[in-house]
Coordinates of C-alpha atoms in Angstrom, one line a residue:
X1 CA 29.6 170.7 59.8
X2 CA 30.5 170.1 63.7
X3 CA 29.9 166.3 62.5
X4 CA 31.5 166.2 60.0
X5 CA 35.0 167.4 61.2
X6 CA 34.7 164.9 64.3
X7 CA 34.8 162.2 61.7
X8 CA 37.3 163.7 60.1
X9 CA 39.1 163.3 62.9
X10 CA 38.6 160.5 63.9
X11 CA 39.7 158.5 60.2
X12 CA 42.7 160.6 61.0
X13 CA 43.5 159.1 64.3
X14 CA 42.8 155.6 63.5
X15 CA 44.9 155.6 60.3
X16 CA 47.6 157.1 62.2
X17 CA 47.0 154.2 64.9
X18 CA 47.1 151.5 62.6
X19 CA 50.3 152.9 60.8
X20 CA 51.6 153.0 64.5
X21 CA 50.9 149.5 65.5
X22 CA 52.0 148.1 61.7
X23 CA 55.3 150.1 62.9
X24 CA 55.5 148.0 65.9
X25 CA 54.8 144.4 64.6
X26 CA 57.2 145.2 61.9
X27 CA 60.3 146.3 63.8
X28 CA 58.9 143.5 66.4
X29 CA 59.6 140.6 63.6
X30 CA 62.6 142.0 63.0
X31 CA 64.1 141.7 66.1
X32 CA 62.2 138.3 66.3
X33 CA 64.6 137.0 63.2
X34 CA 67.6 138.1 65.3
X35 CA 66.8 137.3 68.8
X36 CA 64.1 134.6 68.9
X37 CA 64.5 133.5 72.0
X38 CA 62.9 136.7 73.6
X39 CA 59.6 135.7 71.8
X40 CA 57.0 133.0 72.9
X41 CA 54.8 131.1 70.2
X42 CA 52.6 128.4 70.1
X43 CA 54.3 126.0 68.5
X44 CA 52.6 124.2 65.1
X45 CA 51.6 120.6 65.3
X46 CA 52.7 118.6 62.7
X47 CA 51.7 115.5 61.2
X48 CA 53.0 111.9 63.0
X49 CA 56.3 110.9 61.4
X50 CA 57.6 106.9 61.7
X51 CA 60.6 108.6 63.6
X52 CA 60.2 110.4 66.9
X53 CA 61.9 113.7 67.5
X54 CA 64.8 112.8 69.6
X55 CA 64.6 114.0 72.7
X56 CA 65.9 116.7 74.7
X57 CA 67.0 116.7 78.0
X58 CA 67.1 120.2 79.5
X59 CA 69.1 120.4 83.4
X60 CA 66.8 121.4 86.4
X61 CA 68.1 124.7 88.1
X62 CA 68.5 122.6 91.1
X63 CA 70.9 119.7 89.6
X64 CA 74.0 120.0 88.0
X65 CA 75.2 117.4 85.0
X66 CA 76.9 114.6 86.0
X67 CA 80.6 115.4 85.4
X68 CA 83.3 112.9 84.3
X69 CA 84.1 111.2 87.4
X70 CA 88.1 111.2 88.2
X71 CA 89.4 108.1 89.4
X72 CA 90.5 107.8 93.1
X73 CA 94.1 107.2 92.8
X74 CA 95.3 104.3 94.5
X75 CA 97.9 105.3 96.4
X76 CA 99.6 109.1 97.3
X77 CA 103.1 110.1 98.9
X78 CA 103.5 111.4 102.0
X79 CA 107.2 113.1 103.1
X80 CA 108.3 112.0 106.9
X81 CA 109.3 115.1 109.1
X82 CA 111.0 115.5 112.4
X83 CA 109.7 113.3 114.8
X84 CA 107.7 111.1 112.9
X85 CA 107.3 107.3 113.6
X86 CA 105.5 104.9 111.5
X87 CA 103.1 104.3 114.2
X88 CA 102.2 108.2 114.2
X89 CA 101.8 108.2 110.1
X90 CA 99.7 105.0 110.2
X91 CA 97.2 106.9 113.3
X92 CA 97.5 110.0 111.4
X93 CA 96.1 108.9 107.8
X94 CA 93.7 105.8 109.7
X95 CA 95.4 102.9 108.4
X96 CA 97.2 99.7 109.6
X97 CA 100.7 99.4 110.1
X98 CA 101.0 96.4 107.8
X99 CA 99.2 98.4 104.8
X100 CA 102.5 100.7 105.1
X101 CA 104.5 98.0 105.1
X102 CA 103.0 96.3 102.6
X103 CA 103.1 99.5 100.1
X104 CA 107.0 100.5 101.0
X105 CA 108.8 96.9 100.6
X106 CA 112.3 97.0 102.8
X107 CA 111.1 100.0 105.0
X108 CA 112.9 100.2 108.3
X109 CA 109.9 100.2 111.0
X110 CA 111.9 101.8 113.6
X111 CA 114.3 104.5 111.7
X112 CA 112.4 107.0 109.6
X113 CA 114.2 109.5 107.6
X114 CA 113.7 113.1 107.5
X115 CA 112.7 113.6 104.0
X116 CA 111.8 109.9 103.2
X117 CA 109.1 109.6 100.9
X118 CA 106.3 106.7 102.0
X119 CA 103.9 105.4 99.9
X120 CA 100.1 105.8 101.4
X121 CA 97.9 103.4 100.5
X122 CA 94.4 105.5 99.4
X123 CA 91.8 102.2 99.6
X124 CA 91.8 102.3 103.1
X125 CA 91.6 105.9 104.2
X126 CA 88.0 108.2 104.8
X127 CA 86.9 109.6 101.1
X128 CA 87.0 113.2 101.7
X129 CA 88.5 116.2 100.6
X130 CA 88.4 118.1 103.7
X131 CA 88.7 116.6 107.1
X132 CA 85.5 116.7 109.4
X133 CA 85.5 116.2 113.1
X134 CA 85.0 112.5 113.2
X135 CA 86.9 112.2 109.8
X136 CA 90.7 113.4 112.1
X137 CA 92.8 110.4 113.5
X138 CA 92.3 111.0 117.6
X139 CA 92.8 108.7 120.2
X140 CA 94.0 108.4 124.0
X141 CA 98.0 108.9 124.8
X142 CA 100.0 105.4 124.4
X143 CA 101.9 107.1 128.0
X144 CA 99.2 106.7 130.4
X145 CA 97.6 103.3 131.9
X146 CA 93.8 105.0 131.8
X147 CA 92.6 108.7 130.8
X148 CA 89.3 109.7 132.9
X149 CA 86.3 110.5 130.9
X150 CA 84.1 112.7 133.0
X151 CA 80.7 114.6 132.8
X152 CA 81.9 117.8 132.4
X153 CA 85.0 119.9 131.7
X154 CA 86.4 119.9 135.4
X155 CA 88.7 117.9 137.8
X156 CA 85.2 118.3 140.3
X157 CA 83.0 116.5 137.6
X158 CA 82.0 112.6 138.2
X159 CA 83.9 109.8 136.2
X160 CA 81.7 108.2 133.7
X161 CA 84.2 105.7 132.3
X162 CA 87.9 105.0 132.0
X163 CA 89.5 105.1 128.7
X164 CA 92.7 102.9 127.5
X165 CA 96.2 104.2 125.9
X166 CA 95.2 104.5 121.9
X167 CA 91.1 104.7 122.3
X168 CA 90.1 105.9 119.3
X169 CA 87.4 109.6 119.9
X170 CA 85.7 111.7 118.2
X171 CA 86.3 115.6 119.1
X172 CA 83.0 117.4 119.0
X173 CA 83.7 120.2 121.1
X174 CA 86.3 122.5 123.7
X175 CA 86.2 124.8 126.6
X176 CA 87.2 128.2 125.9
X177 CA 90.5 127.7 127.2
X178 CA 91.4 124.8 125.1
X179 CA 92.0 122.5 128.5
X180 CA 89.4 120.2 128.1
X181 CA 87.9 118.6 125.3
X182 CA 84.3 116.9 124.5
X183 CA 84.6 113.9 122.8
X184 CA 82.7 110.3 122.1
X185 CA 83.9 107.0 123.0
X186 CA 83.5 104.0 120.5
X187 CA 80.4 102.6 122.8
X188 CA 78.9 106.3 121.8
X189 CA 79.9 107.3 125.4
X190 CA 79.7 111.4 125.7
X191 CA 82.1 113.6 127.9
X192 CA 84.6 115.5 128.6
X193 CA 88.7 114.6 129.2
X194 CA 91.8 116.4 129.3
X195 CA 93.5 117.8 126.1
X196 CA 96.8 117.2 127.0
X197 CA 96.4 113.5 126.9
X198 CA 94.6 113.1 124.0
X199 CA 96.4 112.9 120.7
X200 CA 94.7 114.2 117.4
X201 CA 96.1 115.7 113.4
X202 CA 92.8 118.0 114.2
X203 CA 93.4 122.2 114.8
X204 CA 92.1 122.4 118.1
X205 CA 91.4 125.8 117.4
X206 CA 88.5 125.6 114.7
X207 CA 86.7 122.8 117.2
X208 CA 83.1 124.4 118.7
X209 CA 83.1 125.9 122.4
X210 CA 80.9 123.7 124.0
X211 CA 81.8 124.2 127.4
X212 CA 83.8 126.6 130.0
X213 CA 86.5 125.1 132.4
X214 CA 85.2 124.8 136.2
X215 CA 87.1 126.7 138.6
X216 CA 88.4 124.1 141.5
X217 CA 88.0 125.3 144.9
X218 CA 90.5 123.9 147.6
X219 CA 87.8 122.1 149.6
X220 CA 87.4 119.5 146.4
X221 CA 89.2 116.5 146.6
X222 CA 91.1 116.0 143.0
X223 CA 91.5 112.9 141.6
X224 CA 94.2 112.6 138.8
X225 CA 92.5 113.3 135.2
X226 CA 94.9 110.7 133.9
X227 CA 96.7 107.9 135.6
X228 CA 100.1 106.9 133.8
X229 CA 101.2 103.3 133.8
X230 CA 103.0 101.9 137.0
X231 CA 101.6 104.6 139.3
X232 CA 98.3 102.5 139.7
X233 CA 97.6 98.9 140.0
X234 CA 95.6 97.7 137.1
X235 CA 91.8 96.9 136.9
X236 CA 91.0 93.6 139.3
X237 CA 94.1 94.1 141.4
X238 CA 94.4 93.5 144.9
X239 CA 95.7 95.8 147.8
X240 CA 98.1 92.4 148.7
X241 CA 99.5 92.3 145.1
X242 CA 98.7 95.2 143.1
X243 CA 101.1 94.3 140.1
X244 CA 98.7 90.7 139.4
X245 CA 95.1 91.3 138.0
X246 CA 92.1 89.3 136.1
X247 CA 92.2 86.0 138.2
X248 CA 89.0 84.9 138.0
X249 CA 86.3 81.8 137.2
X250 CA 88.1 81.8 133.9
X251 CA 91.4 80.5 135.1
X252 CA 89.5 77.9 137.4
X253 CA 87.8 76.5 134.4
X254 CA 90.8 76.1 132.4
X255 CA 92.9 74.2 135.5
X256 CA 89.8 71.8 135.9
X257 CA 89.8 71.4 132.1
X258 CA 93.7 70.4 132.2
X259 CA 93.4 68.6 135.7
X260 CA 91.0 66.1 133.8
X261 CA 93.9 65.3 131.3
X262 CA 97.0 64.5 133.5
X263 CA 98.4 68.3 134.1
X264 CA 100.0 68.3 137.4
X265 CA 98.9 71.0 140.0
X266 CA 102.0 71.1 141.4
X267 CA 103.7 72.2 138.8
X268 CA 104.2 75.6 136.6
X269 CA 106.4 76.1 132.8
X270 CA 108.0 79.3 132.0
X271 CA 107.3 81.0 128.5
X272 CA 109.8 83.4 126.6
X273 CA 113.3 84.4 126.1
X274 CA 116.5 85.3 127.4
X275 CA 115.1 87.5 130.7
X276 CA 113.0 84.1 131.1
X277 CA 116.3 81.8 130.7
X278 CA 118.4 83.9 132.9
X279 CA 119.7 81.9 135.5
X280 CA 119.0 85.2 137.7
X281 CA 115.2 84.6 136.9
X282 CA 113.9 81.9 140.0
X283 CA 116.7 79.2 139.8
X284 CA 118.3 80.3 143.0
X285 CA 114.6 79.7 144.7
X286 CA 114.8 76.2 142.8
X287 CA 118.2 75.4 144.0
X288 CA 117.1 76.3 148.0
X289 CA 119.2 79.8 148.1
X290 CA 116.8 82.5 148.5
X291 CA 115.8 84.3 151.6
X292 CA 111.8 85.9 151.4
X293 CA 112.8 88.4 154.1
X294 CA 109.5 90.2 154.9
X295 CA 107.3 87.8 152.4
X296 CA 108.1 85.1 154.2
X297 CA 104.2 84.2 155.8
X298 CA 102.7 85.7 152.1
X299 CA 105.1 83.8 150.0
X300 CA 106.7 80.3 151.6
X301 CA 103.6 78.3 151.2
X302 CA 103.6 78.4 147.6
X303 CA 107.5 78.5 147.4
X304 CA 107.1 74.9 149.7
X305 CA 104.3 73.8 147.2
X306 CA 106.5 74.2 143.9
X307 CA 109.7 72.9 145.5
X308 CA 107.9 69.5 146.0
X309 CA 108.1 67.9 142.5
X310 CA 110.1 67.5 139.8
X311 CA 109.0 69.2 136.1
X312 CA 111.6 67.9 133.5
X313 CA 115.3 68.4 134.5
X314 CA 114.5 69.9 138.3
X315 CA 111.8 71.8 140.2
X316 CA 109.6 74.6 138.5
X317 CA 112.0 77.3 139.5
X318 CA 115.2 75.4 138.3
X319 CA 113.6 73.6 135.5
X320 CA 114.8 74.2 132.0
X321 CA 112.3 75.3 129.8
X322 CA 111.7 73.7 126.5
X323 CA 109.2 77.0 125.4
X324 CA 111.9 80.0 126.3
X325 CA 115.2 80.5 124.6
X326 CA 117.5 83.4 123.6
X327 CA 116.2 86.4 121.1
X328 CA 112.6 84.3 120.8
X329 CA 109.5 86.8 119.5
X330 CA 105.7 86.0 120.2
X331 CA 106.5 84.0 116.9
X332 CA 109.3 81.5 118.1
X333 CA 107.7 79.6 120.5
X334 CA 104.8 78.8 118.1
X335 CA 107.3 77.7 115.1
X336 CA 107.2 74.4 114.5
X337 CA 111.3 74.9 113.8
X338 CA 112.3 76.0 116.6
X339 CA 111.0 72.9 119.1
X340 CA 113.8 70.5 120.7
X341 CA 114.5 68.3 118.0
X342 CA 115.4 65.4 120.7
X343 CA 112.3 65.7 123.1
X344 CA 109.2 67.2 120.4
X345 CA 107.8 65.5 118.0
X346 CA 108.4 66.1 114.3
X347 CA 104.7 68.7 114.2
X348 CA 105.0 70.2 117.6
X349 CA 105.7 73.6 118.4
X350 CA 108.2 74.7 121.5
X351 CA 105.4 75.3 123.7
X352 CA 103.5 72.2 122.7
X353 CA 106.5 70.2 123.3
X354 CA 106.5 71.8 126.8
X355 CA 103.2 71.6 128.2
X356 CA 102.9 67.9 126.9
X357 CA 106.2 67.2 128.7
X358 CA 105.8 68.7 131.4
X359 CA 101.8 68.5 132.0
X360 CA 102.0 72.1 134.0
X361 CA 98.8 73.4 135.5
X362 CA 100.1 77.1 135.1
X363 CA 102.6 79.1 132.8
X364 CA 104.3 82.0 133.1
X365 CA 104.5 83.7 129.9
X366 CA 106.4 86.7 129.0
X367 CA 106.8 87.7 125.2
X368 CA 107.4 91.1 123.4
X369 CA 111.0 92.4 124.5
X370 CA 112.3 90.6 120.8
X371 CA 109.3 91.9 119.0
X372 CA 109.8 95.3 119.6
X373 CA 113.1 96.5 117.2
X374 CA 111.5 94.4 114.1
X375 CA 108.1 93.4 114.4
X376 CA 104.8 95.1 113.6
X377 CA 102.3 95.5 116.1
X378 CA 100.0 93.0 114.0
X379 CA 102.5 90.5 114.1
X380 CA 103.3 90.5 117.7
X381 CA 99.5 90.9 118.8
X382 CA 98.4 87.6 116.7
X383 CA 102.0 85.5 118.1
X384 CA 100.6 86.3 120.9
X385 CA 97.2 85.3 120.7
X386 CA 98.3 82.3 119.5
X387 CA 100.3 81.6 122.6
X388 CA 97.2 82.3 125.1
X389 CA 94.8 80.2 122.9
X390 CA 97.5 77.4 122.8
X391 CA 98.0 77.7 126.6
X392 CA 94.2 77.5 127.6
X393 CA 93.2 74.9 124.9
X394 CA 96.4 72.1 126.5
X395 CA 94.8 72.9 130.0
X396 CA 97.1 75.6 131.4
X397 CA 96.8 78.4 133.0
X398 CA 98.2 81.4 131.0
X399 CA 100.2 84.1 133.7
X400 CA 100.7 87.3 131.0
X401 CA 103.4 89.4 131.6
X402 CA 104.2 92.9 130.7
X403 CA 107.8 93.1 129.1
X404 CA 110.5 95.8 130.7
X405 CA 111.7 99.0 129.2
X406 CA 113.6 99.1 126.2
X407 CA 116.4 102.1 126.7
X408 CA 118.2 102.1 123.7
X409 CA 116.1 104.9 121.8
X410 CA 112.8 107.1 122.5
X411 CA 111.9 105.4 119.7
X412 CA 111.8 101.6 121.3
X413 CA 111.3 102.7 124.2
X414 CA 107.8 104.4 123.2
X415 CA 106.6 101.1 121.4
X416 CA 107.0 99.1 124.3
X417 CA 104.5 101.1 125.9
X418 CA 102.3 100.1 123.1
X419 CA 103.2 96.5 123.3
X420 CA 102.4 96.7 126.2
X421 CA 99.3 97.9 126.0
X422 CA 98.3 95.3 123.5
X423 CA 99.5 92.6 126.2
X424 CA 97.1 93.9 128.4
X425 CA 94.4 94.1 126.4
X426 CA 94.9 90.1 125.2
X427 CA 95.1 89.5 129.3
X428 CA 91.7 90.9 129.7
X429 CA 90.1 90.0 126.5
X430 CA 90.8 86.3 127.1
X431 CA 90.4 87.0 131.0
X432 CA 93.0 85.2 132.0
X433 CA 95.9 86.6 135.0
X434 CA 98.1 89.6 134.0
X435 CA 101.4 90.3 135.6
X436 CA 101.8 93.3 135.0
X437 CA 106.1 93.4 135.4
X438 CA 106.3 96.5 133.6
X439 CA 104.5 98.7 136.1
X440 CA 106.7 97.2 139.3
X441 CA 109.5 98.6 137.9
X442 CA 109.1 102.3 137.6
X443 CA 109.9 103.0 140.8
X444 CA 113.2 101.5 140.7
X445 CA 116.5 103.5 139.8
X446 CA 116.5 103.6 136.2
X447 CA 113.6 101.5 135.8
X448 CA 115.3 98.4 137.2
X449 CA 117.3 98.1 134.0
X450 CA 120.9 97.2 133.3
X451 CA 123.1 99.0 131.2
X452 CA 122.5 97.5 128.2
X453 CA 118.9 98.9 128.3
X454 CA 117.4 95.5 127.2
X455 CA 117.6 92.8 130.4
X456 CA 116.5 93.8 134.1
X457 CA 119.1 94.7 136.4
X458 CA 120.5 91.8 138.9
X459 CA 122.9 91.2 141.9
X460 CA 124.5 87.8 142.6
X461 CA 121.4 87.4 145.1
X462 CA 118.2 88.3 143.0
X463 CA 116.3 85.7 145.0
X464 CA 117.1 87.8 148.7
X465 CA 114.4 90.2 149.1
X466 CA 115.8 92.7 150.8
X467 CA 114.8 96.5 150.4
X468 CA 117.9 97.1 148.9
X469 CA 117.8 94.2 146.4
X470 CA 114.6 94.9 145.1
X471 CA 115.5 98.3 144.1
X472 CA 117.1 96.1 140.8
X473 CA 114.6 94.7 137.7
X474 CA 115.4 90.6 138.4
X475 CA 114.8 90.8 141.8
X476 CA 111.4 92.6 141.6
X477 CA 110.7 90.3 138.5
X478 CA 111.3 87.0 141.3
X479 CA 109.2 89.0 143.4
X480 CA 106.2 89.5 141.2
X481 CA 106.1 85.8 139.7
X482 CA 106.3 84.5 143.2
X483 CA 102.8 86.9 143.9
X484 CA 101.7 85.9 140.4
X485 CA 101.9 82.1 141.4
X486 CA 100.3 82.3 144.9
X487 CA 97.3 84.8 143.7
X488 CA 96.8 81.8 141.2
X489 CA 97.8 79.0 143.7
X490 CA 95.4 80.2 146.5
X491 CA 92.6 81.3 144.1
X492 CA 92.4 78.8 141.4
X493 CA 94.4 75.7 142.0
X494 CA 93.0 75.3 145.7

């Protein structure tokens, strides 16, 4: 009986698991018909068909679907505000000057608008949607002549290099203090320079501490983190004549290249406009009424060795010029139009016409004051170019001057400096002599400029030296071309 009613039992508990688990799959298929994607199954393989299943392409976790792509719009707008210059915009957004231009036809250069509305050429700038580091228009202060890079963020730290007004850098770090910054020069040159001369569109604030401002003790001698133009000499320049630089083999080269077709040593042209025309500018030491005061053992030997012969019309000093003439740019004296149609011939440019009529062995070459109010930097750097390569391809020595102060707005007055700047760098790229006029002028009561803020001040005597004579522009300007011509006499022609 005991058997029995186990195997009772147990009928009874396997028919009531079987009902249980029939229970299950049924509510399980169910569900299956309304949620299949919980489920798994093997799928059924089917017979070939002549037609392959078309295919499905199921996205990776880790990609994304290519989206439609946008397209990068040409061009945007940006609004000028207070104290905006097209220079600054075309630095800000990394562009050229001439792109600008190009995009806002009959835009004033040198008069921006509060409010105006310039066109920004897009195909030039960074593709990014947030500025990085290296991404942020930074570069060296136009104001100062050379900005010290050094190894670390203190006056006391060593000079690793010297960097030039508008040297492009990339920020990659600050000291606590915000004084100093770390940054990398184009040659990949890393270290550390002052903030206050570097100009950047970057938030100083969200750049990386990387360093701490060294405490100076009084026993340190401190050498000026930045040197700003006309308080130093340039690069190459002699204790004797600090205002003249960058005579070297170069120049000699080019004086033995013109000696060997007919120049004359003897003799030197003058290059520009109406500062160069001036009858205030060396005609009085042409003409015998000059006194060299105190420069009389540096300076008479060469003033003796130009006096000798005759150029065109008189001596060197007193010679007109058939390359310098009133309101000329960079541009002028390398138009074919504007050469003396009585002495040049009918494809020869004003300073062609000059050095093949006067066969000089050195010129004196100043260009920019005219280029300033209208021209682009672009346009005035390649005039120029044009001038030096002319110069040293006829056999003459090219003497590169700096151009005055302009005073008749911050405006000028700032891309001077910037001319200036380029001047220099064409001087040194080409190594030829610089003369550097605009630095030998600071000193002077207002910058040895007259009151029309254009022309170099001048007495009725700009060719008597005296202290209180060369406190005016045309009188340090005589001054400085006399040392320009002796450095070059003594070292090159000799």
């Amino acid at each position: 009986m005991k058997n029995r009613s186990q195997l009772t039992l147990l009928i009874v508990f396997e028919v009531a698991a079987c009902a249980l688990l029939c229970a299950i799959i049924s509510v399980a298929a169910f569900y299956a018909t309304l949620v299949p994607d919980l489920f798994f199954s093997t799928p059924a393989v089917s017979a070939p068909t002549t037609q392959p299943p078309p295919k499905v392409v199921v996205a990776s976790p880790t990609t994304s679907a290519t989206a439609p792509r946008t397209p990068t719009p040409s061009h945007f707008n940006y609004k000028v505000v207070a104290g905006d210059t097209l220079w600054g915009v075309a630095a800000k957004f990394n562009i050229t000057l001439e792109s600008i231009i190009t995009a806002n036809p009959g835009i004033n250069p040198d008069r921006l608008l509060v409010g105006q509305t310039l066109i920004i050429p897009a195909t030039e700038r960074v593709a990014a949607s947030t500025p990085s580091l290296d991404q942020t228009a930074s570069f060296v202060a136009p104001e100062v002549a050379a900005l010290r890079m050094r190894r670390g963020p203190s006056e006391a730290e060593t000079v690793i290099m010297m960097l030039t007004p508008l040297t492009p850098l990339r920020i990659v770090g600050r000291s606590r203090d915000s004084v100093w910054l770390e940054v990398i020069a184009p040659n990949e040159q890393r270290g550390w320079v002052a903030a206050q001369w570097v100009r950047t569109q970057l938030n100083i604030a969200f750049v990386p501490i990387t360093g701490q401002t060294s405490v100076v003790t009084s026993t340190v001698v401190r050498l000026p983190t930045a040197v700003a133009i006309g308080t130093a000499p340039p690069p190459q320049s002699s204790e004797k004549y600090p205002f003249i630089s960058g005579i070297s083999d170069t120049s000699r080269q080019i004086y033995l290249g013109g000696r060997s077709i007919g120049n004359r040593v003897n003799v030197f042209s003058k290059v520009g406009d109406s500062i160069t025309i001036s009858g205030a500018f060396l005609y009085g030491i042409g003409i015998k009424q000059y006194n060299l005061r105190s420069y009389q053992q540096d300076l008479s030997p060469v003033v003796n060795y130009y006096l000798q012969d005759i150029a065109r019309d008189g001596n060197s000093f007193a010679n007109t010029s058939l390359a310098a003439d009133t309101g000329w740019t960079a541009y002028s004296v390398v138009t074919i139009a504007n050469a003396n149609k009585g002495l040049c011939g009918a494809n020869e440019t004003p300073l062609m016409c000059e050095y093949r009529v006067v066969r000089p062995a050195v010129a004196l070459i100043m260009l920019g004051t005219n280029d300033v109010p209208g021209n682009t930097t672009g346009t005035f750097e390649r005039g120029l170019r044009q001038v030096i390569e002319t110069t040293m391809q006829m056999g003459v020595v090219p003497v590169v001057s700096t151009i005055p102060p302009l005073q008749r707005s911050e405006n000028e007055a700032a891309r001077v400096l910037i001319f200036n700047t380029i001047t220099r760098s064409l001087a040194r790229e080409y190594d030829v002599p610089l003369w550097d006029f605009w630095a030998s002028l600071q000193g002077l009561p207002n910058q040895g400029m007259s009151n029309d803020g254009i022309h170099p001040s001048w007495l009725l005597y700009s060719t008597d030296f005296t202290p209180e004579n060369l406190r005016y522009g045309m009188s340090m300007r005589n001054l400085t071309a006399l040392q320009a011509l002796d450095a070059v006499w003594r070292n090159v022609l000799k």
